[in-house]
Amino acid sequence: MAHSDSLIERTVSHYRILEKLGAGGMGVVYKAEDTRLHRFVALKFLPENVAHDPQMLERFRREARSASALNHAGICTIYDVGEEDGLAFIAMEFIDGVSLRDLLRGLPLPLSEILRIGIQIADALEFAHAEQIVHRDIKPANILVTKRGQAKILDFGLAKLIRKGFETSGNDRSGEAAESTTTIGIIHGTPSYMSPEQVRGDNLDARTDIFSFGLLLYEMATGRRAYSGGTGGMIIEAVLTRSPDPVRTINPEISPQLEAIIAKALQKDRDQRYQSAADIAADLNLIARESDSGPRSAAGISISRPAAAGSFQSDAQTANNSTPQSGAMRSTRVSRVIDSLAVLPFENATLDPEHEYLSDGIAASLINTLATVPRLRVMAQSTVFRYKGRRVDAQTVGRELNVRAVLMGRIMQSGESLRIGTELVDVASGSQLWGAQYDRKSGEIFAIQDDISEEISSKLKLKLTRAEKNRLTKRTTKDAEAYRLYLKGRHHWNRWTEDGFYKAIEYFENAVEQDLTYALASAGIADTYVLLGWNGYLPPNDAFPKAKAASMRALRLDPDLGEARISLAAVLWLYDWKWQEAHAEFKRSLALNPAYPTGNHWYAEFLMTMGLHAEAVERMKDSQELDPLSLIISVAIAWAHYMGRHYDEALAQLHRTIEMEPNYPVTHWILGLLLRKLGRFDEAVVAGEMGVKLSGGSSLMNAALAQTFAAAGSREKALSILHELTAASGVRYVSPYYFAGIQVGLGEADRAIDYLEKAYAERSHWIIYLHIDPGLDALRPDPRFQDILRRIGLPLTNAISA
């Protein structure tokens, strides 16, 4: 590219280019600094034939937008796409590491490295394929390995750009010619790493990536490409018609099991290949476990099965099918009492999305049950479910979460038959504390959960009183169908979307109809309506009274149900404005279930609105110990600092949250509020726009952006958003509090207070932040503002003690 060296030290958009990192068929890559967010990025400039073709450029933008939604540890994140002075570029995560091509250099990798990198790549592919995105150019040059050993795939979603046709460069004697061989058009790839269907120009699906991944594994195992030498045409002919040399004839150190995996991935007929990246990851993971635990008999592994059959089966998985195999796996003595546990999401081995609710629900139920055990710290669901769908090592997860033991499970359902396999692993030693397989009818799910809970408490050497043991096996319903409906409700609730909440209510209500005494299902209805009101999806006078009625119904059935008391406390706080009663309910709920992360988080927010900022931050940090990967709790800490005018602490906490998850919209919303308050308007606009984009156009975030535009002097942009929100309020609920903030930015104090009066009349929950919200500071001297504050009864710093 003609401009490759002239860009050093130049600023393109808001990226200051520092150094050239490399070049290839897809363009030139530079290291650059994002001058707005003050972070390093990798800036890739597209080839001029793409940049100057409007149709190609628009296709590129669509693909980049699609790929930017892929947020996974094993995928290089796309931050931005743009064009300036005829230069089309994408801004990506800057990865400090080395390419897999440079790691190989003609030599095989050790088995442990092949397995570690292979499992990570397969996990990333499975995640992308679930989002309907196929890479189409998996090869060593597109895999970077960080200094901490994490493999990351580059250039997801960009393959559809390239036009059909190959650029060959004669004999491939150096081993590098094929790296630059690309298809330019709808089909893209490097011949040495392409699937037969890709070479033929057939319609592609995820299985093309699996073939390319098989070629990658082959090269890691042997140090050489499966197909290389000669012209591009010769390579293509070999891909279509020939099998590569057997792996073990090149490298006898490779196990027969790994050789079989590679051979299956490289089947010419994609129907005979692995059908999903999850399947190949499972088989690699089993070899990794076998390598850690020592040799086993050949009967313990089976690889000669149809392509769609799934993963390897162990001896324990093929044991007697009629009774629970509570000792089918080895058991190891525990050196000391284990006081902390993570229950990972159970694997849905059925691979039917319709059964996902069951695998998720059983794990969540075990978490909720075990969290009631005194002296046992159990990681919260929102933290452990961040590992959902990933092939993970129990010891690695345990160290990341700082727990002593990890419970893993696998569920297979066929008709009325239910098979659950479990394994409890000691993080310190990696040894198995206990393992079992249960083969029952689906209606016996309660008994299975009881058995698992009792076995875990026994293996962890927990000394429980009779009351505590009874609580461990307490059943909230005896009706299996009601329980199934409840689990489906929780499955949709955990999507944390408006549509998910409405579907959750439907299933919870069906569960109540099935069992009128099912208190937990009524509690589910209650907390769902709380969130529909809190998130502004329903008007307050619609959502919160329904939440209160459901929580009261649940408490009449079970006065000791902590989940119902938390929902009741939330309504008393957010809608009824009965501070003392809300405080009492929060305390009662947390006494019943002190380890409930949601309860601790909501109570912390309550303390913040009572003006007890220091206590609120401490309580939120306590919640974070229970739920260390919870994004909402992480940003809640920043929110409390922001409301308490501790802006440096808020900014530092927001940056920590961005490191955890760069695409969480609430983080960028609060960052925009904070930067606006600090007078850093350009940065505030960028953060606000990011919040709007990631939230899909949330009214809350659009209103915050409009206030920022107004404060920055961009009055027309602010008015444009104001008009859009006004029109939207005719078809969906938009809190008057949002409009008040925009009017503050526009300098219209009287209109702002008019909107606050409307918010007060509607009992909008936002009004309880009135006395601490920095965004409304301009209104504080106004007597009308003070009168609203007096009528609400805030602040109450001296009335309530944490």
PDB file of N, CA and C in Angstrom, residues 59-138:
ATOM      1  N   ARG A  59     -20.180  -3.335   2.250  1.00  0.00           N
ATOM      2  CA  ARG A  59     -20.215  -4.722   2.711  1.00  0.00           C
ATOM      3  C   ARG A  59     -19.245  -4.906   3.873  1.00  0.00           C
ATOM      4  N   PHE A  60     -18.081  -4.298   3.746  1.00  0.00           N
ATOM      5  CA  PHE A  60     -17.095  -4.364   4.825  1.00  0.00           C
ATOM      6  C   PHE A  60     -17.652  -3.798   6.129  1.00  0.00           C
ATOM      7  N   ARG A  61     -18.334  -2.655   6.036  1.00  0.00           N
ATOM      8  CA  ARG A  61     -18.889  -2.041   7.240  1.00  0.00           C
ATOM      9  C   ARG A  61     -19.910  -2.969   7.895  1.00  0.00           C
ATOM     10  N   ARG A  62     -20.759  -3.589   7.074  1.00  0.00           N
ATOM     11  CA  ARG A  62     -21.751  -4.503   7.637  1.00  0.00           C
ATOM     12  C   ARG A  62     -21.076  -5.669   8.347  1.00  0.00           C
ATOM     13  N   GLU A  63     -20.050  -6.235   7.705  1.00  0.00           N
ATOM     14  CA  GLU A  63     -19.357  -7.377   8.307  1.00  0.00           C
ATOM     15  C   GLU A  63     -18.635  -6.977   9.586  1.00  0.00           C
ATOM     16  N   ALA A  64     -18.023  -5.796   9.577  1.00  0.00           N
ATOM     17  CA  ALA A  64     -17.309  -5.337  10.771  1.00  0.00           C
ATOM     18  C   ALA A  64     -18.282  -5.101  11.919  1.00  0.00           C
ATOM     19  N   ARG A  65     -19.457  -4.545  11.616  1.00  0.00           N
ATOM     20  CA  ARG A  65     -20.458  -4.341  12.664  1.00  0.00           C
ATOM     21  C   ARG A  65     -20.894  -5.677  13.255  1.00  0.00           C
ATOM     22  N   SER A  66     -21.099  -6.654  12.375  1.00  0.00           N
ATOM     23  CA  SER A  66     -21.494  -7.981  12.845  1.00  0.00           C
ATOM     24  C   SER A  66     -20.412  -8.578  13.729  1.00  0.00           C
ATOM     25  N   ALA A  67     -19.171  -8.497  13.272  1.00  0.00           N
ATOM     26  CA  ALA A  67     -18.068  -9.097  14.031  1.00  0.00           C
ATOM     27  C   ALA A  67     -17.822  -8.362  15.344  1.00  0.00           C
ATOM     28  N   SER A  68     -18.159  -7.067  15.388  1.00  0.00           N
ATOM     29  CA  SER A  68     -17.915  -6.301  16.621  1.00  0.00           C
ATOM     30  C   SER A  68     -18.769  -6.807  17.775  1.00  0.00           C
ATOM     31  N   ALA A  69     -19.824  -7.564  17.461  1.00  0.00           N
ATOM     32  CA  ALA A  69     -20.672  -8.118  18.519  1.00  0.00           C
ATOM     33  C   ALA A  69     -20.048  -9.338  19.180  1.00  0.00           C
ATOM     34  N   LEU A  70     -18.947  -9.865  18.594  1.00  0.00           N
ATOM     35  CA  LEU A  70     -18.302 -11.037  19.164  1.00  0.00           C
ATOM     36  C   LEU A  70     -17.409 -10.628  20.326  1.00  0.00           C
ATOM     37  N   ASN A  71     -17.869 -10.876  21.504  1.00  0.00           N
ATOM     38  CA  ASN A  71     -17.097 -10.524  22.692  1.00  0.00           C
ATOM     39  C   ASN A  71     -16.708 -11.811  23.414  1.00  0.00           C
ATOM     40  N   HIS A  72     -15.476 -12.229  23.198  1.00  0.00           N
ATOM     41  CA  HIS A  72     -15.017 -13.516  23.726  1.00  0.00           C
ATOM     42  C   HIS A  72     -13.524 -13.413  23.955  1.00  0.00           C
ATOM     43  N   ALA A  73     -13.054 -14.081  25.002  1.00  0.00           N
ATOM     44  CA  ALA A  73     -11.631 -14.014  25.348  1.00  0.00           C
ATOM     45  C   ALA A  73     -10.741 -14.515  24.229  1.00  0.00           C
ATOM     46  N   GLY A  74     -11.274 -15.403  23.369  1.00  0.00           N
ATOM     47  CA  GLY A  74     -10.467 -15.976  22.301  1.00  0.00           C
ATOM     48  C   GLY A  74     -10.640 -15.297  20.953  1.00  0.00           C
ATOM     49  N   ILE A  75     -11.293 -14.135  20.924  1.00  0.00           N
ATOM     50  CA  ILE A  75     -11.528 -13.416  19.669  1.00  0.00           C
ATOM     51  C   ILE A  75     -11.060 -11.982  19.822  1.00  0.00           C
ATOM     52  N   CYS A  76     -10.279 -11.510  18.869  1.00  0.00           N
ATOM     53  CA  CYS A  76      -9.813 -10.126  18.881  1.00  0.00           C
ATOM     54  C   CYS A  76     -11.017  -9.208  18.671  1.00  0.00           C
ATOM     55  N   THR A  77     -11.247  -8.305  19.603  1.00  0.00           N
ATOM     56  CA  THR A  77     -12.426  -7.435  19.571  1.00  0.00           C
ATOM     57  C   THR A  77     -12.260  -6.310  18.565  1.00  0.00           C
ATOM     58  N   ILE A  78     -13.302  -6.058  17.778  1.00  0.00           N
ATOM     59  CA  ILE A  78     -13.339  -4.908  16.869  1.00  0.00           C
ATOM     60  C   ILE A  78     -14.002  -3.748  17.603  1.00  0.00           C
ATOM     61  N   TYR A  79     -13.280  -2.611  17.688  1.00  0.00           N
ATOM     62  CA  TYR A  79     -13.791  -1.450  18.396  1.00  0.00           C
ATOM     63  C   TYR A  79     -14.524  -0.473  17.486  1.00  0.00           C
ATOM     64  N   ASP A  80     -14.003  -0.293  16.271  1.00  0.00           N
ATOM     65  CA  ASP A  80     -14.474   0.832  15.466  1.00  0.00           C
ATOM     66  C   ASP A  80     -14.204   0.539  13.998  1.00  0.00           C
ATOM     67  N   VAL A  81     -14.957   1.172  13.120  1.00  0.00           N
ATOM     68  CA  VAL A  81     -14.726   1.107  11.682  1.00  0.00           C
ATOM     69  C   VAL A  81     -14.920   2.512  11.137  1.00  0.00           C
ATOM     70  N   GLY A  82     -14.035   2.953  10.253  1.00  0.00           N
ATOM     71  CA  GLY A  82     -14.143   4.322   9.775  1.00  0.00           C
ATOM     72  C   GLY A  82     -13.425   4.548   8.460  1.00  0.00           C
ATOM     73  N   GLU A  83     -13.479   5.785   8.018  1.00  0.00           N
ATOM     74  CA  GLU A  83     -12.846   6.167   6.765  1.00  0.00           C
ATOM     75  C   GLU A  83     -12.447   7.637   6.876  1.00  0.00           C
ATOM     76  N   GLU A  84     -11.225   7.960   6.477  1.00  0.00           N
ATOM     77  CA  GLU A  84     -10.757   9.342   6.510  1.00  0.00           C
ATOM     78  C   GLU A  84      -9.742   9.555   5.395  1.00  0.00           C
ATOM     79  N   ASP A  85      -9.954  10.610   4.620  1.00  0.00           N
ATOM     80  CA  ASP A  85      -9.057  10.937   3.506  1.00  0.00           C
ATOM     81  C   ASP A  85      -8.864   9.748   2.566  1.00  0.00           C
ATOM     82  N   GLY A  86      -9.958   9.009   2.331  1.00  0.00           N
ATOM     83  CA  GLY A  86      -9.877   7.882   1.417  1.00  0.00           C
ATOM     84  C   GLY A  86      -9.270   6.629   2.019  1.00  0.00           C
ATOM     85  N   LEU A  87      -8.945   6.651   3.304  1.00  0.00           N
ATOM     86  CA  LEU A  87      -8.358   5.494   3.971  1.00  0.00           C
ATOM     87  C   LEU A  87      -9.431   4.799   4.803  1.00  0.00           C
ATOM     88  N   ALA A  88      -9.792   3.587   4.416  1.00  0.00           N
ATOM     89  CA  ALA A  88     -10.764   2.801   5.184  1.00  0.00           C
ATOM     90  C   ALA A  88     -10.009   1.980   6.214  1.00  0.00           C
ATOM     91  N   PHE A  89     -10.500   1.979   7.455  1.00  0.00           N
ATOM     92  CA  PHE A  89      -9.771   1.292   8.513  1.00  0.00           C
ATOM     93  C   PHE A  89     -10.731   0.659   9.510  1.00  0.00           C
ATOM     94  N   ILE A  90     -10.175  -0.290  10.264  1.00  0.00           N
ATOM     95  CA  ILE A  90     -10.863  -0.801  11.433  1.00  0.00           C
ATOM     96  C   ILE A  90      -9.906  -0.686  12.619  1.00  0.00           C
ATOM     97  N   ALA A  91     -10.464  -0.383  13.785  1.00  0.00           N
ATOM     98  CA  ALA A  91      -9.692  -0.332  15.027  1.00  0.00           C
ATOM     99  C   ALA A  91     -10.032  -1.576  15.838  1.00  0.00           C
ATOM    100  N   MET A  92      -8.999  -2.309  16.214  1.00  0.00           N
ATOM    101  CA  MET A  92      -9.183  -3.572  16.914  1.00  0.00           C
ATOM    102  C   MET A  92      -8.402  -3.573  18.222  1.00  0.00           C
ATOM    103  N   GLU A  93      -8.726  -4.525  19.042  1.00  0.00           N
ATOM    104  CA  GLU A  93      -7.982  -4.773  20.271  1.00  0.00           C
ATOM    105  C   GLU A  93      -6.497  -4.972  19.937  1.00  0.00           C
ATOM    106  N   PHE A  94      -5.635  -4.263  20.657  1.00  0.00           N
ATOM    107  CA  PHE A  94      -4.197  -4.459  20.490  1.00  0.00           C
ATOM    108  C   PHE A  94      -3.770  -5.633  21.370  1.00  0.00           C
ATOM    109  N   ILE A  95      -3.146  -6.619  20.744  1.00  0.00           N
ATOM    110  CA  ILE A  95      -2.753  -7.843  21.457  1.00  0.00           C
ATOM    111  C   ILE A  95      -1.232  -7.921  21.509  1.00  0.00           C
ATOM    112  N   ASP A  96      -0.717  -7.943  22.704  1.00  0.00           N
ATOM    113  CA  ASP A  96       0.729  -8.052  22.897  1.00  0.00           C
ATOM    114  C   ASP A  96       1.087  -9.542  22.912  1.00  0.00           C
ATOM    115  N   GLY A  97       1.487 -10.051  21.756  1.00  0.00           N
ATOM    116  CA  GLY A  97       1.782 -11.473  21.668  1.00  0.00           C
ATOM    117  C   GLY A  97       2.479 -11.814  20.367  1.00  0.00           C
ATOM    118  N   VAL A  98       2.450 -13.089  20.022  1.00  0.00           N
ATOM    119  CA  VAL A  98       3.134 -13.575  18.837  1.00  0.00           C
ATOM    120  C   VAL A  98       2.168 -14.457  18.058  1.00  0.00           C
ATOM    121  N   SER A  99       2.282 -14.450  16.740  1.00  0.00           N
ATOM    122  CA  SER A  99       1.379 -15.261  15.936  1.00  0.00           C
ATOM    123  C   SER A  99       1.741 -16.739  16.076  1.00  0.00           C
ATOM    124  N   LEU A 100       0.742 -17.578  15.860  1.00  0.00           N
ATOM    125  CA  LEU A 100       0.984 -19.014  15.895  1.00  0.00           C
ATOM    126  C   LEU A 100       1.955 -19.411  14.783  1.00  0.00           C
ATOM    127  N   ARG A 101       1.922 -18.737  13.666  1.00  0.00           N
ATOM    128  CA  ARG A 101       2.877 -19.020  12.581  1.00  0.00           C
ATOM    129  C   ARG A 101       4.308 -18.840  13.063  1.00  0.00           C
ATOM    130  N   ASP A 102       4.547 -17.761  13.837  1.00  0.00           N
ATOM    131  CA  ASP A 102       5.894 -17.525  14.334  1.00  0.00           C
ATOM    132  C   ASP A 102       6.273 -18.500  15.446  1.00  0.00           C
ATOM    133  N   LEU A 103       5.255 -18.984  16.193  1.00  0.00           N
ATOM    134  CA  LEU A 103       5.543 -19.973  17.231  1.00  0.00           C
ATOM    135  C   LEU A 103       5.969 -21.303  16.615  1.00  0.00           C
ATOM    136  N   LEU A 104       5.361 -21.642  15.487  1.00  0.00           N
ATOM    137  CA  LEU A 104       5.636 -22.944  14.879  1.00  0.00           C
ATOM    138  C   LEU A 104       7.001 -22.981  14.190  1.00  0.00           C
ATOM    139  N   ARG A 105       7.163 -22.205  13.131  1.00  0.00           N
ATOM    140  CA  ARG A 105       8.428 -22.139  12.390  1.00  0.00           C
ATOM    141  C   ARG A 105       8.969 -23.526  12.042  1.00  0.00           C
ATOM    142  N   GLY A 106       8.056 -24.385  11.564  1.00  0.00           N
ATOM    143  CA  GLY A 106       8.496 -25.685  11.074  1.00  0.00           C
ATOM    144  C   GLY A 106       8.716 -26.743  12.131  1.00  0.00           C
ATOM    145  N   LEU A 107       8.359 -26.456  13.387  1.00  0.00           N
ATOM    146  CA  LEU A 107       8.545 -27.426  14.464  1.00  0.00           C
ATOM    147  C   LEU A 107       7.210 -27.705  15.147  1.00  0.00           C
ATOM    148  N   PRO A 108       6.960 -28.966  15.548  1.00  0.00           N
ATOM    149  CA  PRO A 108       5.708 -29.264  16.256  1.00  0.00           C
ATOM    150  C   PRO A 108       5.733 -28.654  17.656  1.00  0.00           C
ATOM    151  N   LEU A 109       4.545 -28.425  18.200  1.00  0.00           N
ATOM    152  CA  LEU A 109       4.424 -27.936  19.568  1.00  0.00           C
ATOM    153  C   LEU A 109       4.298 -29.112  20.535  1.00  0.00           C
ATOM    154  N   PRO A 110       4.652 -28.928  21.791  1.00  0.00           N
ATOM    155  CA  PRO A 110       4.410 -29.977  22.792  1.00  0.00           C
ATOM    156  C   PRO A 110       2.913 -30.290  22.885  1.00  0.00           C
ATOM    157  N   LEU A 111       2.585 -31.508  23.270  1.00  0.00           N
ATOM    158  CA  LEU A 111       1.186 -31.919  23.340  1.00  0.00           C
ATOM    159  C   LEU A 111       0.366 -30.982  24.218  1.00  0.00           C
ATOM    160  N   SER A 112       0.912 -30.597  25.366  1.00  0.00           N
ATOM    161  CA  SER A 112       0.157 -29.733  26.274  1.00  0.00           C
ATOM    162  C   SER A 112      -0.186 -28.401  25.617  1.00  0.00           C
ATOM    163  N   GLU A 113       0.741 -27.872  24.789  1.00  0.00           N
ATOM    164  CA  GLU A 113       0.487 -26.607  24.106  1.00  0.00           C
ATOM    165  C   GLU A 113      -0.546 -26.789  22.993  1.00  0.00           C
ATOM    166  N   ILE A 114      -0.458 -27.904  22.274  1.00  0.00           N
ATOM    167  CA  ILE A 114      -1.446 -28.177  21.222  1.00  0.00           C
ATOM    168  C   ILE A 114      -2.845 -28.207  21.829  1.00  0.00           C
ATOM    169  N   LEU A 115      -2.972 -28.906  22.942  1.00  0.00           N
ATOM    170  CA  LEU A 115      -4.283 -29.046  23.567  1.00  0.00           C
ATOM    171  C   LEU A 115      -4.782 -27.716  24.125  1.00  0.00           C
ATOM    172  N   ARG A 116      -3.899 -26.993  24.808  1.00  0.00           N
ATOM    173  CA  ARG A 116      -4.316 -25.720  25.404  1.00  0.00           C
ATOM    174  C   ARG A 116      -4.761 -24.732  24.327  1.00  0.00           C
ATOM    175  N   ILE A 117      -3.914 -24.546  23.317  1.00  0.00           N
ATOM    176  CA  ILE A 117      -4.260 -23.608  22.247  1.00  0.00           C
ATOM    177  C   ILE A 117      -5.453 -24.117  21.454  1.00  0.00           C
ATOM    178  N   GLY A 118      -5.480 -25.412  21.164  1.00  0.00           N
ATOM    179  CA  GLY A 118      -6.577 -25.978  20.398  1.00  0.00           C
ATOM    180  C   GLY A 118      -7.917 -25.812  21.081  1.00  0.00           C
ATOM    181  N   ILE A 119      -7.976 -26.070  22.380  1.00  0.00           N
ATOM    182  CA  ILE A 119      -9.233 -25.923  23.129  1.00  0.00           C
ATOM    183  C   ILE A 119      -9.689 -24.472  23.117  1.00  0.00           C
ATOM    184  N   GLN A 120      -8.754 -23.542  23.281  1.00  0.00           N
ATOM    185  CA  GLN A 120      -9.121 -22.123  23.267  1.00  0.00           C
ATOM    186  C   GLN A 120      -9.678 -21.705  21.912  1.00  0.00           C
ATOM    187  N   ILE A 121      -9.039 -22.146  20.828  1.00  0.00           N
ATOM    188  CA  ILE A 121      -9.516 -21.785  19.490  1.00  0.00           C
ATOM    189  C   ILE A 121     -10.888 -22.403  19.223  1.00  0.00           C
ATOM    190  N   ALA A 122     -11.056 -23.663  19.592  1.00  0.00           N
ATOM    191  CA  ALA A 122     -12.346 -24.327  19.376  1.00  0.00           C
ATOM    192  C   ALA A 122     -13.455 -23.639  20.157  1.00  0.00           C
ATOM    193  N   ASP A 123     -13.149 -23.217  21.362  1.00  0.00           N
ATOM    194  CA  ASP A 123     -14.130 -22.519  22.181  1.00  0.00           C
ATOM    195  C   ASP A 123     -14.543 -21.205  21.516  1.00  0.00           C
ATOM    196  N   ALA A 124     -13.573 -20.472  20.980  1.00  0.00           N
ATOM    197  CA  ALA A 124     -13.872 -19.206  20.301  1.00  0.00           C
ATOM    198  C   ALA A 124     -14.685 -19.439  19.027  1.00  0.00           C
ATOM    199  N   LEU A 125     -14.342 -20.482  18.288  1.00  0.00           N
ATOM    200  CA  LEU A 125     -15.101 -20.794  17.075  1.00  0.00           C
ATOM    201  C   LEU A 125     -16.546 -21.142  17.402  1.00  0.00           C
ATOM    202  N   GLU A 126     -16.743 -21.941  18.440  1.00  0.00           N
ATOM    203  CA  GLU A 126     -18.102 -22.318  18.824  1.00  0.00           C
ATOM    204  C   GLU A 126     -18.916 -21.072  19.182  1.00  0.00           C
ATOM    205  N   PHE A 127     -18.295 -20.129  19.885  1.00  0.00           N
ATOM    206  CA  PHE A 127     -18.988 -18.899  20.266  1.00  0.00           C
ATOM    207  C   PHE A 127     -19.398 -18.109  19.024  1.00  0.00           C
ATOM    208  N   ALA A 128     -18.471 -17.953  18.071  1.00  0.00           N
ATOM    209  CA  ALA A 128     -18.774 -17.200  16.849  1.00  0.00           C
ATOM    210  C   ALA A 128     -19.826 -17.898  16.006  1.00  0.00           C
ATOM    211  N   HIS A 129     -19.710 -19.212  15.888  1.00  0.00           N
ATOM    212  CA  HIS A 129     -20.682 -19.953  15.080  1.00  0.00           C
ATOM    213  C   HIS A 129     -22.084 -19.843  15.673  1.00  0.00           C
ATOM    214  N   ALA A 130     -22.170 -19.784  16.992  1.00  0.00           N
ATOM    215  CA  ALA A 130     -23.480 -19.613  17.630  1.00  0.00           C
ATOM    216  C   ALA A 130     -24.101 -18.266  17.265  1.00  0.00           C
ATOM    217  N   GLU A 131     -23.246 -17.295  16.923  1.00  0.00           N
ATOM    218  CA  GLU A 131     -23.721 -15.980  16.486  1.00  0.00           C
ATOM    219  C   GLU A 131     -23.872 -15.910  14.969  1.00  0.00           C
ATOM    220  N   GLN A 132     -23.811 -17.060  14.301  1.00  0.00           N
ATOM    221  CA  GLN A 132     -23.989 -17.163  12.850  1.00  0.00           C
ATOM    222  C   GLN A 132     -22.877 -16.462  12.069  1.00  0.00           C
ATOM    223  N   ILE A 133     -21.672 -16.443  12.624  1.00  0.00           N
ATOM    224  CA  ILE A 133     -20.525 -15.838  11.952  1.00  0.00           C
ATOM    225  C   ILE A 133     -19.478 -16.913  11.713  1.00  0.00           C
ATOM    226  N   VAL A 134     -19.074 -17.062  10.464  1.00  0.00           N
ATOM    227  CA  VAL A 134     -18.064 -18.038  10.064  1.00  0.00           C
ATOM    228  C   VAL A 134     -16.803 -17.278   9.668  1.00  0.00           C
ATOM    229  N   HIS A 135     -15.658 -17.759  10.089  1.00  0.00           N
ATOM    230  CA  HIS A 135     -14.414 -17.027   9.849  1.00  0.00           C
ATOM    231  C   HIS A 135     -13.940 -17.149   8.409  1.00  0.00           C
ATOM    232  N   ARG A 136     -13.781 -18.376   7.902  1.00  0.00           N
ATOM    233  CA  ARG A 136     -13.410 -18.692   6.525  1.00  0.00           C
ATOM    234  C   ARG A 136     -11.919 -18.544   6.222  1.00  0.00           C
ATOM    235  N   ASP A 137     -11.117 -18.156   7.194  1.00  0.00           N
ATOM    236  CA  ASP A 137      -9.682 -18.047   6.920  1.00  0.00           C
ATOM    237  C   ASP A 137      -8.867 -18.381   8.164  1.00  0.00           C
ATOM    238  N   ILE A 138      -9.191 -19.509   8.803  1.00  0.00           N
ATOM    239  CA  ILE A 138      -8.442 -19.955   9.976  1.00  0.00           C
ATOM    240  C   ILE A 138      -7.080 -20.469   9.513  1.00  0.00           C
TER     241      ILE A 138
END
